[in-house]
Amino acid sequence: MKHIDTSTIEGMEKRQRVKFINSLPGFKSLNLIGTVDGEGATNLSIVSTVTHLGSNPPLLGYISRPPSVDRHTLTNILETGVYTFNQVSASIYQFAHQTSARYPKAVSEFDAVGLTPEQRDGFVAPFVEASSVKMALSLVETVDIPANGTVLVIGRITDVYLDEALLGIDGNIDLEKANTLAGTGLDGYFRPHLLERLPYAKAEGDR
Amino acid sequence: MKHIDTSTIEGMEKRQRVKFINSLPGFKSLNLIGTVDGEGATNLSIVSTVTHLGSNPPLLGYISRPPSVDRHTLTNILETGVYTFNQVSASIYQFAHQTSARYPKAVSEFDAVGLTPEQRDGFVAPFVEASSVKMALSLVETVDIPANGTVLVIGRITDVYLDEALLGIDGNIDLEKANTLAGTGLDGYFRPHLLERLPYAKAEGDR
């Protein structure tokens, strides 16, 4: 096996290092975050750091880069207290990827990339119409990460929208049937196929 | 689309809610965390919350459940300051899943599930021999998450081991060739296939 040590990592060209380090966690979730500012202007951005924090209460987190430069998404979330996560599916990944371009604040990524915003049940933040699994979140707290100035943004899931056929009686959502994709690095889009579902693991003697 | 609101989520049976909420982020990374205590006893646990925090310095985080019950992995990391992440590949996912059973502290999950620990270059924490992409981390800090008592454990990647054939000249690691899997919920193991790699996205007029 090849050994890549700290000095090799530090010696990598910047974009090469970014892709390398972004490959190390493995496959990543892909979501679009929908927000709106105080004037009603919408914003949409792809994120690969959405992580489960707990089921009761139902909390998800994502990592926002340092707020030293203007992060439209985080600014909008702090302003309105609400946002949406929309899973990236096979039919929209190219549009989703394009939201990572640096658009000026006055430009809505919905318009710029060609995705249709959707209002649901009076929720202030926009959903992505074409996404197969989408959810409304209410900001709980932001947690600063001293190590590199990033911010963990924590929200409580208040509403979920999906096709009824995707929801199993055990609570699992069939993400393969939903055509949800996984990502690697900053540029890879993958379609996962089920190998197996395994039963709850028990130690010998455990009941 | 079916609308699942807060009261429906709260009304779910516990395991059903856990699987449902765990499905919402999308596909998740799968890693085995290797640790050792002060006496040299090894521990191994599967985790689906490893997340990229930054590339310079190279930082990864994972979420540890509340330390109110004894978490052997977190206890060992705090004691020794080091640990390993080992991507879960197709040849070891059943063994990896079994590490989620509740073994007593005196039992090493390596022995209990049948995975071989591996020492490399004098690093104190054990790697998983059969994993195709593995890395050594040094603890940077733990960040408490007030919302539910979980802990974000942040480490700096100091060493990476992988087959040279997996590493692209652009820095990307070919995780499909590495047979790395993605997970959903608590029980689904998936093999991802590449749809496309997309170029760095630019807004019109951006250079």
XYZ file of C-alpha atoms in Angstrom:
414
model
C 0.000 0.000 0.000
C 1.105 3.515 -0.725
C 1.799 5.646 2.361
C 0.854 9.312 2.072
C 2.153 11.212 5.073
C 1.638 14.738 6.367
C 4.440 16.279 4.347
C 3.141 14.665 1.141
C -0.355 16.039 1.863
C 1.037 19.497 2.581
C 3.075 19.378 -0.616
C 0.066 18.687 -2.855
C -1.146 21.361 -5.260
C -4.202 23.059 -3.721
C -6.973 21.601 -5.927
C -5.338 18.175 -5.836
C -5.265 18.261 -2.025
C -8.888 19.427 -1.877
C -10.034 16.493 -4.024
C -7.864 14.031 -2.133
C -9.025 15.049 1.346
C -12.646 15.252 0.151
C -12.363 11.621 -1.024
C -11.312 10.313 2.374
C -14.644 10.244 4.248
C -16.080 7.938 1.567
C -19.408 8.482 -0.207
C -21.310 11.570 0.884
C -24.921 12.620 1.052
C -26.023 15.209 -1.509
C -28.667 17.799 -0.690
C -29.806 21.159 -1.961
C -30.420 23.788 0.719
C -33.270 26.170 -0.106
C -33.416 29.520 1.690
C -34.934 32.968 1.369
C -33.796 36.353 2.671
C -35.898 38.934 4.498
C -37.028 40.423 1.154
C -38.131 37.063 -0.239
C -35.177 36.531 -2.606
C -34.457 32.799 -2.890
C -31.120 31.005 -2.733
C -30.156 27.392 -3.455
C -26.868 25.612 -2.773
C -25.595 22.038 -2.947
C -24.019 20.576 0.178
C -22.342 17.237 0.885
C -22.028 17.481 4.674
C -25.598 16.859 5.867
C -25.308 14.525 8.845
C -27.695 12.797 11.214
C -27.366 14.125 14.774
C -30.320 12.486 16.485
C -33.802 11.092 15.943
C -35.609 12.387 19.014
C -35.756 15.304 18.523
C -35.080 14.831 14.783
C -31.908 16.864 14.152
C -29.692 17.216 11.097
C -26.510 19.260 10.832
C -24.427 20.597 7.964
C -21.058 22.335 7.845
C -20.947 25.914 6.602
C -17.583 27.283 5.539
C -16.156 30.199 7.537
C -18.543 33.181 7.586
C -15.608 35.554 6.917
C -16.791 35.674 3.305
C -20.514 36.233 2.774
C -22.292 32.894 2.853
C -25.722 33.632 1.409
C -27.229 30.393 2.669
C -26.128 30.818 6.281
C -27.018 34.524 6.250
C -30.552 33.669 5.079
C -30.956 30.895 7.661
C -29.901 33.238 10.474
C -32.283 35.900 9.128
C -35.395 33.718 8.722
C -34.711 30.757 11.019
C -35.906 28.223 8.435
C -34.591 26.285 5.427
C -35.182 23.173 3.342
C -33.073 20.120 2.467
C -33.874 18.478 -0.865
C -32.139 15.210 -1.772
C -30.247 15.326 -5.071
C -31.680 12.728 -7.454
C -30.504 11.435 -10.832
C -32.776 13.767 -12.797
C -31.362 16.963 -11.273
C -27.720 16.370 -10.338
C -26.291 18.475 -13.162
C -28.467 21.437 -12.145
C -27.613 20.807 -8.489
C -23.881 20.825 -9.244
C -24.182 24.151 -11.055
C -25.458 25.829 -7.836
C -21.878 25.562 -6.529
C -20.813 28.344 -8.920
C -20.272 31.773 -7.355
C -23.396 33.739 -8.220
C -23.909 37.284 -6.897
C -26.425 37.580 -4.033
C -28.989 39.244 -6.334
C -29.111 36.135 -8.548
C -31.325 33.237 -7.460
C -29.654 29.902 -8.190
C -33.124 28.519 -8.951
C -33.284 30.804 -12.003
C -29.604 30.554 -12.861
C -29.476 26.742 -13.002
C -33.078 26.057 -14.064
C -34.652 24.388 -11.037
C -38.215 25.261 -10.048
C -38.829 26.513 -6.495
C -41.940 25.226 -4.765
C -43.956 26.600 -1.863
C -45.585 24.126 0.529
C -48.053 24.643 3.347
C -47.051 28.263 3.920
C -43.425 27.412 4.742
C -41.258 30.475 4.059
C -38.223 28.726 2.545
C -38.495 27.220 -0.968
C -38.384 23.504 -1.768
C -36.991 22.057 -4.996
C -39.978 20.847 -7.009
C -38.096 18.045 -8.795
C -36.541 16.509 -5.657
C -38.077 13.214 -4.515
C -37.374 13.550 -0.780
C -37.550 17.027 0.762
C -37.828 18.393 4.239
C -38.468 21.609 6.142
C -36.113 22.547 8.968
C -36.194 25.060 11.756
C -32.835 26.420 12.972
C -31.948 25.176 16.462
C -28.434 26.521 16.889
C -25.109 27.147 15.202
C -21.958 25.736 16.773
C -18.613 27.330 15.945
C -15.749 24.954 15.170
C -12.576 26.566 16.524
C -10.236 24.236 14.582
C -10.858 25.949 11.241
C -13.586 28.566 11.644
C -16.350 26.507 10.041
C -19.841 26.418 11.548
C -22.053 23.422 12.314
C -25.617 24.503 11.514
C -28.198 22.417 13.373
C -31.854 22.230 12.426
C -34.920 20.355 13.568
C -36.915 18.544 10.894
C -40.510 19.747 11.079
C -41.978 18.372 7.826
C -41.049 15.751 5.245
C -42.481 15.337 1.727
C -42.008 12.207 -0.367
C -43.881 9.774 -2.573
C -45.766 7.372 -0.343
C -44.353 4.405 -2.302
C -40.843 5.258 -1.033
C -41.728 4.806 2.637
C -41.302 1.334 4.138
C -43.458 0.087 6.982
C -40.258 -0.208 9.095
C -39.585 3.519 8.653
C -36.827 3.204 6.035
C -37.075 5.352 2.929
C -36.130 3.503 -0.284
C -33.451 5.908 -1.517
C -32.543 3.707 -4.479
C -36.135 3.851 -5.734
C -36.057 7.608 -5.074
C -33.068 7.816 -7.466
C -31.109 9.653 -4.780
C -27.405 9.977 -5.574
C -24.228 9.867 -3.502
C -21.173 12.043 -4.065
C -17.410 11.808 -3.730
C -14.796 14.505 -3.641
C -16.270 17.647 -5.145
C -17.216 16.341 -8.567
C -18.310 12.687 -8.537
C -21.979 11.690 -8.794
C -22.846 8.057 -8.091
C -25.972 5.899 -8.192
C -26.009 3.377 -5.335
C -27.488 -0.127 -5.631
C -28.567 -2.145 -2.611
C -26.310 -5.018 -1.609
C -28.134 -5.996 1.571
C -30.090 -4.822 4.575
C -28.726 -6.347 7.767
C -30.642 -7.052 10.980
C -29.931 -5.173 14.221
C -26.569 -6.495 15.445
C -26.422 -8.246 18.807
C -23.545 -9.483 20.896
C -23.645 -13.108 22.077
C -25.869 -13.273 25.157
C -27.374 -9.841 24.446
C -31.173 -9.754 24.136
C -46.612 13.679 -2.249
C -47.189 12.451 1.245
C -46.756 15.089 3.960
C -45.257 13.846 7.222
C -45.470 16.558 9.851
C -44.025 16.939 13.329
C -46.877 15.188 15.108
C -46.660 12.220 12.719
C -42.896 11.978 13.369
C -43.430 12.183 17.133
C -46.124 9.519 16.913
C -43.882 6.968 15.208
C -42.779 3.861 17.086
C -39.185 4.408 18.287
C -37.282 2.106 15.880
C -39.470 3.220 12.988
C -38.661 6.880 13.733
C -34.946 6.106 14.063
C -34.877 4.447 10.627
C -36.992 7.197 9.077
C -34.880 10.090 10.387
C -31.667 8.241 9.558
C -32.867 7.939 5.930
C -33.339 11.682 5.506
C -29.748 12.876 5.010
C -29.413 10.522 2.009
C -26.532 8.094 1.465
C -23.901 8.136 4.181
C -20.203 7.407 4.419
C -19.247 4.188 6.216
C -16.064 3.926 8.243
C -14.639 1.768 10.996
C -12.959 3.671 13.837
C -9.977 1.854 15.337
C -8.815 2.821 18.834
C -6.804 1.497 21.739
C -6.974 2.234 25.456
C -4.080 3.059 27.779
C -3.502 -0.669 28.376
C -3.358 -1.492 24.678
C -6.811 -3.121 24.425
C -8.252 -2.478 20.952
C -11.736 -1.306 20.000
C -13.493 -1.061 16.645
C -16.806 0.594 15.791
C -18.722 1.425 12.625
C -19.798 5.024 12.112
C -21.863 6.716 9.395
C -21.261 10.353 10.357
C -17.695 10.983 9.166
C -17.735 14.390 7.502
C -15.227 16.576 5.704
C -14.496 19.780 7.660
C -11.599 21.215 5.718
C -8.643 20.358 3.501
C -5.977 22.706 4.872
C -5.418 21.573 7.537
C -6.991 18.224 6.593
C -9.783 17.764 9.148
C -12.539 15.159 9.475
C -15.264 15.064 12.103
C -17.654 12.412 13.360
C -20.579 12.537 15.773
C -20.307 10.604 19.022
C -23.514 9.909 20.917
C -23.895 11.469 24.374
C -21.049 10.462 26.724
C -23.573 9.832 29.525
C -23.194 6.116 28.805
C -19.651 4.841 28.373
C -18.570 5.242 24.775
C -15.470 3.075 24.469
C -14.358 4.708 21.236
C -14.526 8.282 22.507
C -12.983 7.295 25.853
C -10.035 5.710 24.032
C -9.576 8.708 21.730
C -9.512 11.087 24.691
C -7.048 8.797 26.473
C -4.568 8.308 23.611
C -5.250 11.274 21.311
C -5.161 9.109 18.171
C -7.451 6.891 16.095
C -7.927 5.449 12.623
C -10.707 5.645 10.016
C -10.999 2.659 7.695
C -13.460 2.810 4.798
C -15.993 -0.031 4.764
C -15.633 -2.017 1.539
C -17.756 -4.770 -0.007
C -15.616 -7.581 1.394
C -16.019 -6.530 5.037
C -19.405 -4.835 5.442
C -21.023 -7.734 7.299
C -18.179 -7.804 9.823
C -18.270 -4.005 10.032
C -22.017 -4.043 10.770
C -21.524 -6.541 13.583
C -19.260 -4.064 15.451
C -22.447 -2.091 16.212
C -23.495 -4.780 18.717
C -23.009 -3.888 22.384
C -19.875 -5.731 23.425
C -18.424 -5.295 26.927
C -15.327 -3.091 27.158
C -13.081 -6.120 27.764
C -14.038 -7.598 24.387
C -12.207 -6.344 21.289
C -14.589 -6.031 18.352
C -11.695 -7.115 16.110
C -11.801 -10.557 17.753
C -15.567 -10.651 18.190
C -16.420 -9.947 14.545
C -13.350 -11.480 12.885
C -11.452 -8.520 11.453
C -7.653 -8.400 11.654
C -6.035 -5.391 13.325
C -2.913 -4.034 11.695
C -0.081 -1.892 13.052
C 1.575 0.604 10.722
C 4.670 2.748 11.152
C 4.499 2.716 14.949
C 1.053 4.370 15.083
C -0.613 3.439 18.375
C -4.184 2.919 17.128
C -4.979 -0.171 15.025
C -5.964 -0.120 11.356
C -8.284 -2.660 9.723
C -6.105 -4.869 7.545
C -8.830 -5.636 4.968
C -9.879 -2.017 4.389
C -8.759 -0.511 1.067
C -8.529 3.133 2.204
C -7.373 3.827 5.758
C -6.082 6.838 7.581
C -4.451 7.858 10.857
C -5.904 10.801 12.776
C -4.717 12.920 15.635
C -7.406 14.418 17.907
C -7.707 18.197 17.505
C -10.733 18.956 19.669
C -14.169 17.820 20.726
C -17.088 20.212 20.346
C -20.175 19.697 22.495
C -23.522 19.992 20.730
C -25.947 21.521 23.222
C -29.056 20.587 21.180
C -28.888 16.901 22.125
C -25.717 16.229 24.093
C -23.813 14.632 21.217
C -20.159 15.450 20.597
C -18.428 16.420 17.366
C -15.000 14.751 17.456
C -12.503 16.507 15.184
C -9.251 14.965 14.018
C -6.416 15.907 11.728
C -5.420 13.358 9.077
C -1.719 12.616 9.453
C -1.290 9.519 7.250
C -3.263 7.773 4.505
C -2.756 4.229 3.199
C -4.260 2.984 -0.054
C -3.413 1.039 -3.194
C -1.547 3.335 -5.549
C -3.900 2.360 -8.407
C -6.806 4.046 -6.588
C -5.216 7.507 -6.596
C -5.924 9.748 -9.585
C -3.463 12.345 -10.764
C -6.085 15.036 -9.979
C -6.146 13.935 -6.315
C -9.430 12.009 -6.440
C -9.498 8.521 -4.968
C -11.476 6.010 -7.085
C -13.852 4.810 -4.379
C -15.802 2.615 -6.793
C -12.637 0.708 -7.680
C -11.854 0.553 -3.938
C -15.212 -1.240 -3.467
C -16.146 1.299 -0.813
C -19.820 1.158 0.194
C -22.405 3.760 1.148
C -25.064 3.306 3.827
C -28.627 4.379 4.506
C -30.615 4.371 7.692
C -28.962 1.973 10.115
C -29.062 -1.193 8.068
C -28.688 -0.581 4.323
C -25.416 -1.295 2.504
C -25.091 0.003 -1.066
C -22.532 -0.209 -3.854
C -22.308 3.070 -5.786
C -21.615 3.263 -9.527
C -20.257 6.395 -11.183
C -22.728 8.381 -13.266
C -20.449 11.305 -14.074
C -17.699 13.579 -12.859
C -18.572 17.207 -13.480
C -16.138 20.089 -14.046
C -15.746 22.920 -11.535
C -18.941 25.009 -11.835
C -18.652 28.641 -12.912
C -21.180 31.432 -13.097
C -21.477 33.322 -16.372
C -18.691 35.905 -16.571
C -16.763 34.219 -13.730
C -13.208 33.214 -14.598
